[in-house]
Short mmCIF file of C-alpha atoms in Angstrom, two decimals:
data_model
loop_
_atom_site.label_atom_id
_atom_site.label_comp_id
_atom_site.label_asym_id
_atom_site.label_seq_id
_atom_site.Cartn_x
_atom_site.Cartn_y
_atom_site.Cartn_z
CA MET A 1 1.39 -72.25 -78.08
CA SER A 2 1.14 -68.86 -79.65
CA GLN A 3 3.54 -66.20 -78.75
CA SER A 4 0.72 -64.00 -77.43
CA ALA A 5 -0.28 -66.97 -75.05
CA VAL A 6 3.27 -67.31 -73.93
CA LYS A 7 3.39 -63.41 -73.32
CA ALA A 8 0.11 -63.58 -71.37
CA SER A 9 1.17 -66.38 -69.09
CA GLY A 10 4.18 -64.22 -67.92
CA VAL A 11 6.99 -66.17 -69.49
CA THR A 12 9.49 -64.18 -71.16
CA ASP A 13 11.27 -66.24 -73.72
CA ALA A 14 13.43 -63.55 -75.22
CA PRO A 15 16.73 -65.73 -76.27
CA ASP A 16 20.05 -64.71 -74.71
CA ALA A 17 22.19 -63.09 -77.33
CA GLY A 18 25.35 -64.72 -76.29
CA ARG A 19 23.73 -68.18 -75.80
CA TRP A 20 25.97 -69.77 -78.66
CA LYS A 21 29.17 -68.37 -77.32
CA ALA A 22 28.02 -69.58 -74.07
CA LEU A 23 27.65 -73.10 -75.42
CA VAL A 24 31.27 -73.18 -76.60
CA PHE A 25 32.35 -72.83 -73.02
CA ILE A 26 29.87 -75.04 -71.57
CA ALA A 27 30.78 -77.69 -74.13
CA LEU A 28 34.70 -77.07 -73.34
CA ALA A 29 33.96 -77.76 -69.49
CA GLN A 30 31.96 -80.90 -70.31
CA LEU A 31 34.87 -82.26 -72.56
CA MET A 32 37.34 -81.61 -69.81
CA VAL A 33 35.24 -83.68 -67.28
CA VAL A 34 34.60 -86.52 -69.81
CA LEU A 35 38.16 -86.71 -70.73
CA ASP A 36 39.19 -87.00 -67.22
CA ALA A 37 37.35 -90.21 -66.90
CA THR A 38 39.68 -92.08 -69.54
CA ILE A 39 42.71 -90.03 -69.81
CA VAL A 40 43.94 -91.01 -66.31
CA ASN A 41 43.43 -94.74 -67.05
CA ILE A 42 46.10 -94.35 -69.85
CA ALA A 43 48.54 -92.75 -67.45
CA LEU A 44 48.02 -95.12 -64.37
CA PRO A 45 50.75 -97.72 -65.12
CA SER A 46 53.21 -94.88 -65.36
CA ALA A 47 52.10 -92.94 -62.39
CA GLN A 48 51.89 -96.22 -60.35
CA GLN A 49 55.47 -96.92 -61.00
CA ASP A 50 56.65 -93.22 -60.26
CA LEU A 51 54.78 -92.79 -56.97
CA GLY A 52 55.19 -96.34 -55.67
CA ILE A 53 51.51 -97.28 -55.55
CA SER A 54 51.00 -100.83 -54.94
CA ASP A 55 48.88 -103.04 -57.02
CA GLY A 56 46.31 -103.29 -54.33
CA ASN A 57 45.98 -99.58 -53.95
CA ARG A 58 46.35 -98.44 -57.42
CA GLN A 59 42.27 -98.81 -58.10
CA TRP A 60 42.01 -95.87 -55.62
CA VAL A 61 43.17 -93.59 -58.44
CA VAL A 62 39.91 -94.01 -60.14
CA THR A 63 37.73 -95.08 -57.33
CA ALA A 64 38.52 -91.92 -55.21
CA TYR A 65 37.20 -89.84 -58.13
CA ALA A 66 34.18 -91.96 -58.88
CA LEU A 67 33.17 -91.98 -55.12
CA ALA A 68 33.18 -88.21 -54.69
CA PHE A 69 31.83 -87.42 -58.06
CA GLY A 70 29.02 -90.04 -57.82
CA GLY A 71 28.15 -89.47 -54.39
CA LEU A 72 28.08 -85.71 -54.36
CA LEU A 73 26.11 -85.22 -57.85
CA LEU A 74 22.73 -84.61 -56.39
CA PHE A 75 24.04 -82.20 -53.99
CA GLY A 76 25.98 -80.31 -56.57
CA GLY A 77 22.83 -80.29 -58.69
CA ARG A 78 20.92 -78.62 -55.77
CA ILE A 79 23.77 -76.10 -54.98
CA ALA A 80 23.40 -74.98 -58.75
CA ASP A 81 19.83 -74.35 -58.28
CA LEU A 82 20.51 -72.55 -54.98
CA TRP A 83 23.54 -70.57 -55.82
CA GLY A 84 22.90 -69.94 -59.45
CA ARG A 85 24.08 -72.11 -62.07
CA LYS A 86 26.86 -69.74 -63.65
CA ARG A 87 28.42 -69.11 -60.18
CA THR A 88 28.47 -72.75 -59.52
CA PHE A 89 29.83 -73.53 -62.90
CA VAL A 90 32.83 -71.08 -62.59
CA LEU A 91 33.51 -72.41 -59.00
CA GLY A 92 33.55 -75.89 -60.22
CA LEU A 93 35.95 -75.04 -63.16
CA ALA A 94 38.36 -73.25 -60.72
CA GLY A 95 38.13 -75.99 -58.09
CA PHE A 96 38.72 -78.76 -60.87
CA ALA A 97 41.75 -76.84 -62.16
CA VAL A 98 43.52 -76.65 -58.60
CA ALA A 99 42.80 -80.29 -57.97
CA SER A 100 44.31 -81.34 -61.32
CA ALA A 101 47.36 -79.28 -60.62
CA LEU A 102 47.71 -80.92 -57.26
CA GLY A 103 47.40 -84.37 -59.15
CA GLY A 104 49.99 -83.52 -61.58
CA ALA A 105 52.45 -82.44 -58.86
CA ALA A 106 51.67 -85.40 -56.68
CA THR A 107 54.74 -86.82 -54.92
CA ASN A 108 53.14 -89.78 -52.96
CA GLU A 109 50.07 -92.05 -53.23
CA ALA A 110 48.12 -90.11 -50.43
CA MET A 111 48.47 -86.60 -52.42
CA MET A 112 47.45 -88.48 -55.47
CA PHE A 113 44.26 -90.11 -53.95
CA GLY A 114 43.44 -86.69 -52.40
CA SER A 115 43.68 -84.80 -55.48
CA ARG A 116 41.50 -87.37 -57.33
CA ALA A 117 38.65 -87.08 -54.63
CA LEU A 118 39.08 -83.13 -54.95
CA GLN A 119 38.48 -83.43 -58.67
CA GLY A 120 35.19 -85.64 -58.03
CA VAL A 121 34.01 -83.05 -55.50
CA PHE A 122 34.33 -80.19 -58.03
CA GLY A 123 33.27 -82.29 -60.99
CA ALA A 124 30.03 -82.85 -59.02
CA LEU A 125 29.51 -79.24 -58.96
CA LEU A 126 30.51 -78.56 -62.45
CA ALA A 127 28.67 -81.35 -64.52
CA PRO A 128 25.07 -80.64 -63.30
CA ALA A 129 25.64 -76.85 -63.46
CA ALA A 130 26.92 -77.20 -67.26
CA LEU A 131 23.65 -79.16 -68.39
CA SER A 132 21.28 -77.14 -66.40
CA LEU A 133 22.76 -73.99 -68.06
CA LEU A 134 21.85 -75.52 -71.50
CA ALA A 135 18.51 -76.32 -70.16
CA VAL A 136 17.48 -73.00 -69.16
CA MET A 137 19.33 -71.02 -71.93
CA PHE A 138 17.99 -72.91 -75.00
CA THR A 139 14.33 -73.07 -74.85
CA ASP A 140 13.48 -72.91 -78.67
CA ALA A 141 12.95 -76.53 -79.73
CA LYS A 142 15.14 -76.36 -82.82
CA GLU A 143 18.19 -74.46 -81.21
CA ARG A 144 17.74 -76.74 -78.24
CA ALA A 145 18.20 -79.77 -80.63
CA LYS A 146 21.30 -78.31 -82.05
CA ALA A 147 22.81 -77.36 -78.69
CA PHE A 148 21.96 -80.78 -77.27
CA GLY A 149 23.27 -82.44 -80.31
CA ILE A 150 26.81 -80.83 -79.63
CA TYR A 151 26.61 -81.65 -75.93
CA GLY A 152 25.51 -85.04 -76.60
CA ALA A 153 28.38 -85.73 -78.95
CA ILE A 154 30.98 -84.47 -76.49
CA ALA A 155 29.32 -86.57 -73.51
CA GLY A 156 29.54 -89.67 -75.80
CA GLY A 157 32.70 -89.35 -77.73
CA GLY A 158 34.77 -87.39 -75.02
CA GLY A 159 36.05 -90.60 -73.28
CA ALA A 160 37.46 -92.00 -76.61
CA VAL A 161 39.18 -88.64 -77.32
CA GLY A 162 40.56 -88.94 -73.85
CA LEU A 163 42.35 -92.34 -74.98
CA ILE A 164 44.02 -90.52 -77.85
CA LEU A 165 45.14 -87.54 -75.83
CA GLY A 166 46.19 -89.80 -72.88
CA GLY A 167 48.41 -91.85 -75.13
CA PHE A 168 50.03 -88.91 -76.77
CA LEU A 169 50.80 -87.18 -73.34
CA THR A 170 51.96 -90.33 -71.70
CA GLU A 171 54.05 -91.49 -74.61
CA TYR A 172 55.58 -88.28 -75.70
CA LEU A 173 55.50 -86.13 -72.45
CA ASN A 174 54.93 -87.47 -69.04
CA TRP A 175 51.93 -88.98 -67.05
CA ARG A 176 51.74 -85.73 -65.08
CA TRP A 177 50.44 -83.88 -68.19
CA THR A 178 47.30 -85.83 -68.21
CA PHE A 179 46.52 -83.83 -64.96
CA PHE A 180 47.90 -80.61 -66.04
CA VAL A 181 46.10 -80.39 -69.42
CA ASN A 182 42.73 -79.76 -67.51
CA ILE A 183 44.38 -76.39 -66.26
CA PRO A 184 44.13 -74.36 -69.66
CA PHE A 185 40.68 -76.02 -70.42
CA ALA A 186 39.29 -74.92 -66.97
CA ILE A 187 40.85 -71.30 -67.39
CA VAL A 188 39.61 -70.67 -70.77
CA ALA A 189 36.10 -71.99 -69.80
CA ALA A 190 35.73 -70.20 -66.68
CA ALA A 191 36.92 -66.88 -68.09
CA GLY A 192 34.51 -67.35 -71.09
CA ALA A 193 31.65 -68.28 -68.89
CA TYR A 194 32.21 -65.40 -66.61
CA LEU A 195 32.18 -62.93 -69.35
CA VAL A 196 29.59 -64.43 -71.75
CA ILE A 197 26.87 -66.53 -69.72
CA ARG A 198 23.83 -64.69 -68.63
CA GLU A 199 21.73 -66.86 -66.72
CA PRO A 200 17.91 -66.32 -66.98
CA LYS A 201 16.43 -64.68 -63.99
CA GLY A 202 13.88 -66.47 -61.72
CA GLY A 203 15.05 -69.94 -62.18
CA ARG A 204 16.79 -70.37 -58.78
CA ASN A 205 15.36 -72.50 -55.93
CA ARG A 206 16.15 -70.67 -52.64
CA SER A 207 14.51 -73.29 -50.53
CA PRO A 208 16.39 -74.25 -47.43
CA LEU A 209 18.86 -76.99 -48.02
CA ASP A 210 17.66 -80.66 -47.21
CA ILE A 211 20.47 -81.72 -44.94
CA PRO A 212 19.02 -85.32 -44.32
CA GLY A 213 18.47 -85.74 -47.88
CA VAL A 214 22.09 -84.60 -48.69
CA ILE A 215 23.50 -87.06 -46.04
CA LEU A 216 21.15 -90.24 -47.00
CA SER A 217 21.76 -89.66 -50.84
CA THR A 218 25.60 -89.00 -50.51
CA LEU A 219 26.36 -92.05 -48.47
CA GLY A 220 23.75 -94.21 -50.19
CA LEU A 221 25.47 -93.36 -53.78
CA VAL A 222 29.04 -93.65 -52.22
CA ALA A 223 28.07 -97.09 -50.87
CA LEU A 224 26.56 -98.27 -54.21
CA VAL A 225 29.48 -97.20 -56.38
CA TYR A 226 31.94 -98.46 -53.70
CA GLY A 227 30.15 -101.81 -53.75
CA PHE A 228 30.44 -102.32 -57.65
CA THR A 229 34.07 -101.06 -57.62
CA ARG A 230 34.99 -103.62 -54.75
CA ALA A 231 33.16 -106.32 -56.43
CA GLU A 232 35.38 -105.84 -59.45
CA SER A 233 38.71 -106.45 -57.38
CA ASN A 234 37.30 -108.65 -54.29
CA GLY A 235 34.25 -110.71 -55.89
CA TRP A 236 30.62 -110.56 -55.45
CA SER A 237 30.56 -112.84 -52.39
CA ASP A 238 32.97 -110.62 -50.44
CA ALA A 239 31.39 -109.62 -47.07
CA VAL A 240 32.21 -105.96 -47.50
CA THR A 241 30.80 -105.92 -51.11
CA ILE A 242 27.49 -107.40 -49.79
CA GLY A 243 27.53 -104.98 -46.84
CA MET A 244 27.93 -101.92 -49.18
CA PHE A 245 24.98 -103.15 -51.40
CA VAL A 246 22.63 -103.79 -48.38
CA GLY A 247 23.75 -100.52 -46.74
CA SER A 248 23.13 -98.65 -50.04
CA ALA A 249 19.55 -100.10 -50.41
CA VAL A 250 18.64 -99.08 -46.90
CA LEU A 251 20.08 -95.46 -47.36
CA LEU A 252 18.60 -94.98 -50.65
CA LEU A 253 15.13 -96.13 -49.54
CA ALA A 254 15.42 -93.94 -46.52
CA PHE A 255 16.35 -91.10 -48.68
CA VAL A 256 13.00 -91.71 -50.91
CA LEU A 257 11.06 -91.61 -47.77
CA VAL A 258 12.49 -88.61 -46.52
CA GLU A 259 12.21 -86.80 -49.90
CA ALA A 260 8.33 -87.67 -50.03
CA ARG A 261 7.78 -85.94 -46.50
CA VAL A 262 10.18 -82.93 -46.32
CA LYS A 263 8.95 -79.37 -47.56
CA ALA A 264 11.87 -78.63 -49.75
CA PRO A 265 13.43 -81.96 -50.99
CA LEU A 266 16.96 -82.35 -52.31
CA LEU A 267 15.50 -84.31 -55.12
CA PRO A 268 11.80 -83.54 -55.60
CA LEU A 269 10.27 -86.95 -56.67
CA ARG A 270 8.19 -85.23 -59.47
CA VAL A 271 11.69 -85.08 -61.18
CA ILE A 272 12.09 -88.79 -61.37
CA THR A 273 8.41 -90.06 -61.33
CA GLU A 274 7.49 -88.26 -64.55
CA ARG A 275 7.40 -91.06 -67.05
CA ASN A 276 9.50 -89.65 -69.78
CA ARG A 277 12.44 -88.56 -67.41
CA GLY A 278 12.21 -92.02 -65.43
CA GLY A 279 12.48 -93.94 -68.70
CA ILE A 280 15.56 -91.74 -69.86
CA TYR A 281 17.45 -92.09 -66.91
CA LEU A 282 16.78 -95.87 -66.81
CA SER A 283 17.73 -96.37 -70.53
CA LEU A 284 20.62 -94.14 -70.51
CA GLY A 285 22.05 -95.80 -67.27
CA LEU A 286 21.88 -99.29 -69.00
CA ALA A 287 23.51 -97.91 -72.32
CA ILE A 288 26.37 -96.65 -70.22
CA ILE A 289 26.84 -99.92 -68.47
CA ALA A 290 27.53 -101.37 -71.94
CA MET A 291 29.67 -98.54 -73.16
CA PHE A 292 32.05 -98.42 -70.31
CA GLY A 293 32.65 -102.09 -70.37
CA LEU A 294 33.39 -102.03 -73.89
CA PHE A 295 35.73 -99.20 -73.73
CA LEU A 296 37.70 -101.11 -71.34
CA PHE A 297 37.85 -104.56 -73.17
CA LEU A 298 38.63 -102.74 -76.52
CA THR A 299 41.50 -100.99 -75.01
CA TYR A 300 42.85 -104.30 -73.41
CA TYR A 301 42.40 -106.10 -76.67
CA LEU A 302 44.15 -103.66 -78.81
CA GLN A 303 47.09 -103.18 -76.46
CA ILE A 304 47.61 -106.77 -75.02
CA VAL A 305 46.36 -108.94 -77.74
CA LYS A 306 47.13 -106.88 -81.17
CA GLY A 307 50.09 -105.20 -79.40
CA TYR A 308 49.02 -101.46 -80.36
CA THR A 309 50.79 -98.64 -78.63
CA PRO A 310 48.77 -96.17 -76.42
CA VAL A 311 48.66 -93.72 -79.26
CA LYS A 312 47.60 -96.16 -81.86
CA THR A 313 44.91 -97.44 -79.55
CA GLY A 314 43.46 -94.01 -79.21
CA PHE A 315 43.50 -93.44 -82.90
CA ALA A 316 41.79 -96.82 -83.35
CA PHE A 317 38.79 -95.46 -81.45
CA LEU A 318 38.35 -92.45 -84.04
CA PRO A 319 35.65 -94.27 -86.06
CA MET A 320 33.45 -94.57 -82.79
CA ILE A 321 33.96 -90.69 -82.28
CA ALA A 322 33.09 -89.86 -85.90
CA GLY A 323 29.82 -92.07 -85.55
CA MET A 324 28.90 -90.31 -82.29
CA ILE A 325 29.52 -86.97 -83.65
CA THR A 326 27.57 -87.75 -86.84
CA GLY A 327 24.67 -89.60 -85.01
CA SER A 328 24.46 -86.60 -82.49
CA THR A 329 24.96 -83.43 -84.43
CA GLN A 330 23.41 -84.53 -87.80
CA ILE A 331 20.77 -87.47 -87.22
CA GLY A 332 19.68 -86.58 -83.78
CA THR A 333 19.73 -82.69 -84.24
CA ARG A 334 17.96 -82.97 -87.70
CA LEU A 335 15.27 -85.34 -86.69
CA MET A 336 14.65 -84.27 -82.96
CA THR A 337 12.14 -81.58 -83.97
CA ARG A 338 10.33 -84.04 -86.55
CA VAL A 339 9.91 -87.38 -84.73
CA ALA A 340 9.15 -88.42 -81.20
CA PRO A 341 12.27 -88.84 -79.04
CA ARG A 342 11.63 -92.59 -78.58
CA LEU A 343 11.78 -93.11 -82.26
CA LEU A 344 15.66 -91.85 -82.04
CA MET A 345 16.60 -93.35 -78.67
CA GLY A 346 15.03 -96.90 -79.32
CA PRO A 347 16.62 -97.37 -82.92
CA GLY A 348 19.64 -95.81 -81.93
CA PHE A 349 20.25 -98.31 -79.02
CA LEU A 350 19.47 -100.99 -81.59
CA VAL A 351 22.00 -99.74 -84.12
CA ALA A 352 24.58 -99.64 -81.23
CA ALA A 353 23.60 -103.33 -80.33
CA VAL A 354 24.40 -104.36 -83.98
CA GLY A 355 27.70 -102.76 -83.62
CA MET A 356 28.42 -104.65 -80.51
CA LEU A 357 27.22 -107.76 -82.16
CA PHE A 358 30.20 -107.32 -84.75
CA LEU A 359 32.58 -107.02 -81.91
CA THR A 360 31.40 -110.46 -80.46
CA GLN A 361 33.19 -111.94 -83.34
CA LEU A 362 36.64 -110.86 -82.16
CA GLU A 363 39.52 -113.51 -82.26
CA VAL A 364 43.24 -113.25 -81.82
CA ASP A 365 43.82 -112.61 -85.39
CA THR A 366 40.69 -110.60 -86.27
CA SER A 367 41.17 -107.83 -88.88
CA TYR A 368 40.62 -104.10 -87.85
CA ALA A 369 38.86 -103.19 -91.02
CA GLY A 370 36.73 -106.40 -91.29
CA VAL A 371 35.11 -106.25 -87.66
CA LEU A 372 36.55 -103.66 -85.45
CA LEU A 373 35.98 -100.69 -88.05
CA PRO A 374 32.31 -101.44 -88.72
CA GLY A 375 31.52 -102.41 -85.25
CA MET A 376 32.70 -99.22 -83.77
CA LEU A 377 31.10 -97.01 -86.61
CA LEU A 378 27.71 -98.56 -85.87
CA LEU A 379 28.13 -98.33 -82.10
CA GLY A 380 29.15 -94.63 -82.34
CA LEU A 381 26.31 -93.87 -84.79
CA GLY A 382 23.70 -95.50 -82.73
CA MET A 383 24.89 -94.17 -79.38
CA GLY A 384 25.19 -90.55 -80.65
CA THR A 385 21.67 -90.60 -82.19
CA ALA A 386 20.28 -91.93 -78.87
CA PHE A 387 22.18 -89.68 -76.59
CA MET A 388 21.26 -86.50 -78.15
CA PRO A 389 17.46 -86.75 -77.48
CA ALA A 390 17.88 -88.37 -74.16
CA MET A 391 20.17 -85.42 -72.78
CA SER A 392 17.64 -82.87 -74.11
CA MET A 393 14.54 -84.71 -72.82
CA ALA A 394 15.88 -85.38 -69.36
CA THR A 395 15.57 -81.59 -68.75
CA MET A 396 12.72 -80.76 -70.99
CA GLY A 397 9.66 -79.49 -69.39
CA VAL A 398 11.26 -79.30 -65.90
CA GLU A 399 10.66 -76.45 -63.66
CA PRO A 400 13.64 -74.03 -63.86
CA ARG A 401 14.09 -74.33 -60.06
CA ASP A 402 14.65 -78.25 -60.46
CA ALA A 403 16.85 -77.92 -63.61
CA GLY A 404 20.01 -78.52 -61.55
CA VAL A 405 18.86 -81.80 -59.97
CA ALA A 406 17.33 -83.19 -63.05
CA SER A 407 20.62 -82.56 -64.71
CA ALA A 408 22.47 -84.16 -61.88
CA MET A 409 20.12 -87.27 -62.27
CA VAL A 410 21.59 -87.55 -65.73
CA ASN A 411 25.02 -87.58 -64.58
CA THR A 412 24.08 -89.87 -61.65
CA SER A 413 22.57 -92.55 -64.04
CA GLN A 414 25.87 -92.35 -66.09
CA GLN A 415 28.20 -92.52 -63.17
CA VAL A 416 26.42 -95.49 -61.47
CA GLY A 417 25.94 -97.11 -64.96
CA GLY A 418 29.67 -96.84 -65.39
CA ALA A 419 30.48 -98.41 -62.07
CA ILE A 420 27.97 -101.30 -62.78
CA GLY A 421 29.40 -101.83 -66.20
CA THR A 422 33.10 -101.86 -65.33
CA ALA A 423 32.54 -104.35 -62.31
CA LEU A 424 29.67 -106.53 -63.92
CA LEU A 425 31.22 -107.06 -67.46
CA ASN A 426 34.67 -107.49 -66.01
CA THR A 427 33.42 -110.30 -63.75
CA ILE A 428 31.88 -112.08 -66.69
CA ALA A 429 34.86 -111.66 -68.80
CA ALA A 430 37.32 -112.79 -66.05
CA SER A 431 35.00 -116.04 -65.32
CA ALA A 432 34.89 -116.87 -69.09
CA THR A 433 38.69 -116.34 -69.41
CA THR A 434 39.50 -118.76 -66.65
CA SER A 435 37.15 -121.32 -67.72
CA TYR A 436 38.53 -121.21 -71.35
CA ILE A 437 42.14 -121.51 -70.03
CA ALA A 438 41.37 -124.34 -67.69
CA ASP A 439 39.67 -126.27 -70.52
CA HIS A 440 42.39 -125.63 -73.08
CA MET A 441 45.71 -125.41 -71.47
CA GLY A 442 46.14 -129.13 -71.08
CA GLY A 443 46.67 -129.53 -74.80
CA ALA A 444 49.19 -127.00 -74.96
CA ALA A 445 52.59 -128.34 -75.06
CA SER A 446 55.00 -125.61 -76.03
CA ARG A 447 55.52 -122.20 -74.23
CA SER A 448 54.23 -120.55 -77.55
CA GLN A 449 51.17 -122.58 -77.49
CA GLN A 450 50.41 -121.74 -73.82
CA GLN A 451 50.78 -118.16 -74.57
CA LEU A 452 48.30 -118.59 -77.46
CA VAL A 453 45.71 -120.16 -75.13
CA GLN A 454 45.95 -117.36 -72.72
CA LEU A 455 45.37 -114.71 -75.33
CA GLU A 456 42.67 -116.82 -76.75
CA GLY A 457 41.17 -117.09 -73.28
CA GLN A 458 41.37 -113.22 -72.82
CA VAL A 459 39.45 -112.74 -76.15
CA GLN A 460 36.94 -115.39 -75.24
CA GLY A 461 36.30 -113.39 -72.01
CA TYR A 462 35.92 -110.05 -73.83
CA THR A 463 33.49 -111.63 -76.36
CA SER A 464 31.36 -113.24 -73.70
CA ALA A 465 30.90 -109.81 -71.96
CA ILE A 466 30.14 -108.10 -75.15
CA TRP A 467 27.50 -110.58 -75.72
CA PHE A 468 25.90 -109.56 -72.39
CA ALA A 469 26.38 -105.98 -73.31
CA VAL A 470 24.23 -106.52 -76.52
CA GLY A 471 21.48 -107.85 -74.40
CA ILE A 472 21.65 -104.68 -72.04
CA LEU A 473 21.34 -102.35 -75.19
CA VAL A 474 18.49 -104.26 -76.46
CA VAL A 475 16.73 -103.95 -72.98
CA ALA A 476 17.66 -100.20 -72.94
CA ALA A 477 16.07 -99.80 -76.43
CA ALA A 478 12.80 -101.64 -75.21
CA ILE A 479 12.72 -99.40 -72.09
CA ALA A 480 12.98 -96.20 -74.33
CA LEU A 481 10.35 -97.37 -76.77
CA THR A 482 8.03 -98.11 -73.95
CA PHE A 483 8.51 -95.52 -71.26
CA VAL A 484 9.41 -92.45 -73.27
CA ASN A 485 6.01 -91.44 -74.66
CA ALA A 486 6.71 -87.69 -75.18
CA GLY A 487 5.62 -86.34 -78.80
CA ARG A 488 8.12 -84.26 -81.11
CA PRO A 489 8.96 -81.01 -79.70
CA GLY A 490 7.30 -78.15 -81.45
CA GLY A 491 9.02 -75.26 -82.84
CA GLY A 492 8.40 -72.75 -79.83
CA ALA A 493 9.61 -72.78 -76.33
CA VAL A 494 10.02 -76.15 -74.61
CA THR A 495 10.68 -74.82 -71.05
CA GLY A 496 9.83 -71.80 -69.12
CA SER A 497 12.33 -69.33 -67.66
CA GLY A 498 11.09 -69.22 -64.24
CA ALA A 499 7.99 -66.96 -64.23
CA GLY A 500 5.78 -69.58 -62.40
CA GLU A 501 4.43 -73.03 -62.22
CA GLU A 502 1.22 -72.31 -64.02
CA ALA A 503 3.19 -70.94 -66.99
CA GLU A 504 5.36 -74.00 -66.82
CA ASP A 505 2.36 -76.34 -66.94
CA GLU A 506 1.01 -74.43 -70.08
CA LEU A 507 4.44 -74.88 -71.95
CA ARG A 508 4.66 -78.37 -71.00
CA VAL A 509 1.37 -79.62 -72.55
CA PRO A 510 2.18 -79.61 -76.03
CA VAL A 511 5.12 -81.86 -75.90
CA VAL A 512 3.39 -84.87 -74.32
CA ALA A 513 1.75 -87.39 -76.57
CA HIS A 514 -1.69 -88.71 -75.58
#
């Protein structure tokens, strides 16, 4: 579209002079949220011992956060559209910092679980606000590619950075610092955002809040996430687990029916029924299933089988981080404006699957350089290349008033994918380990042989689950190549700044392939 056409349509696409400074603070906040997902896992054994948390209850340190975060994401996205993204972003940061301080100062398990749930609540405000700010501030295709390249690298690699930082803090300071470290992150990001971010005018959705939609979506997502979390510890045939899945299906179906009928829906169905966004949410969720399970298995493998310290384990993940940063900021960013997004996402997921294939060859005495290093490099490279266009396309062409809920759906697909991945792949691994040990323990005469069989059984479990993850990534690639049919973004604006739906439609036409 010509500049004159844009002006005639009433869309003002003058870029915000402080947008690149704003990106620094948005990226810092995103890093804090992603770090928190893995940094606490490293500290959990020490925290459990100090606070006297039982083995049966320790999962709630992770589950309390996951339920609040996953359940409230859509609500958080709608609040960002209603209140304004900058205000929601700063409020989310402030609340996350306070909740982190409570977690670090926890004196018993109730205080710990409460602080984690509170972190999840404010994280659900913060994450959609951060992504939707990028969506409305970076409207030029080339600039958007660079901004989302940085954001995608952080979203993909931040979890591995959390393993390194968590290892350092736990080993050399104290587990409490895995919570306290969030406070300076939040203060710097909130102060910078308050001073620098200038949200485009006219992009708010001031419609009344859809209360039935909020209740149904929150309860439905909480039931779904808790169902997968419980399946991991209590099994898939557990009555409560089955009840959670059934309840979730009923609640989410009711949510869809309500959204199709109310005047101002929490999640306008146009956001998810658009072919490209629907394909991205689905393929991204599947990829996260594979990723989350792998983080878990590689951490166990390196620490339990190979005997690595927490710090050494964190550094072992560096090639994956390097691959993600390269894939996202170099390959994805450079090619995003030259090729269709599906030609980055599909091959990206397939390269990640090849990396996973390397890791199916793990054995007790596998060399790091021979198998783990190339596997993690390829995995990171593929995921980084695929994540970058996925993050950008998930909010591209969406009406500014829907940017918050569209961003929330990205986070929701990741959160649900993470819950499914941990539960499903853990179950597969545990079953394969049990079967291997039962078949081979009879031939182990000495104690050392029995210990070896147990280690071999664990590795057999990990590789069985990783094979499953390879298949999931291939399916994610097929979905991306099939559903995502948008052409390459042009060099002009790719989304409006809120001057009206007609202008939005006019801007959206050039990016859809026919």
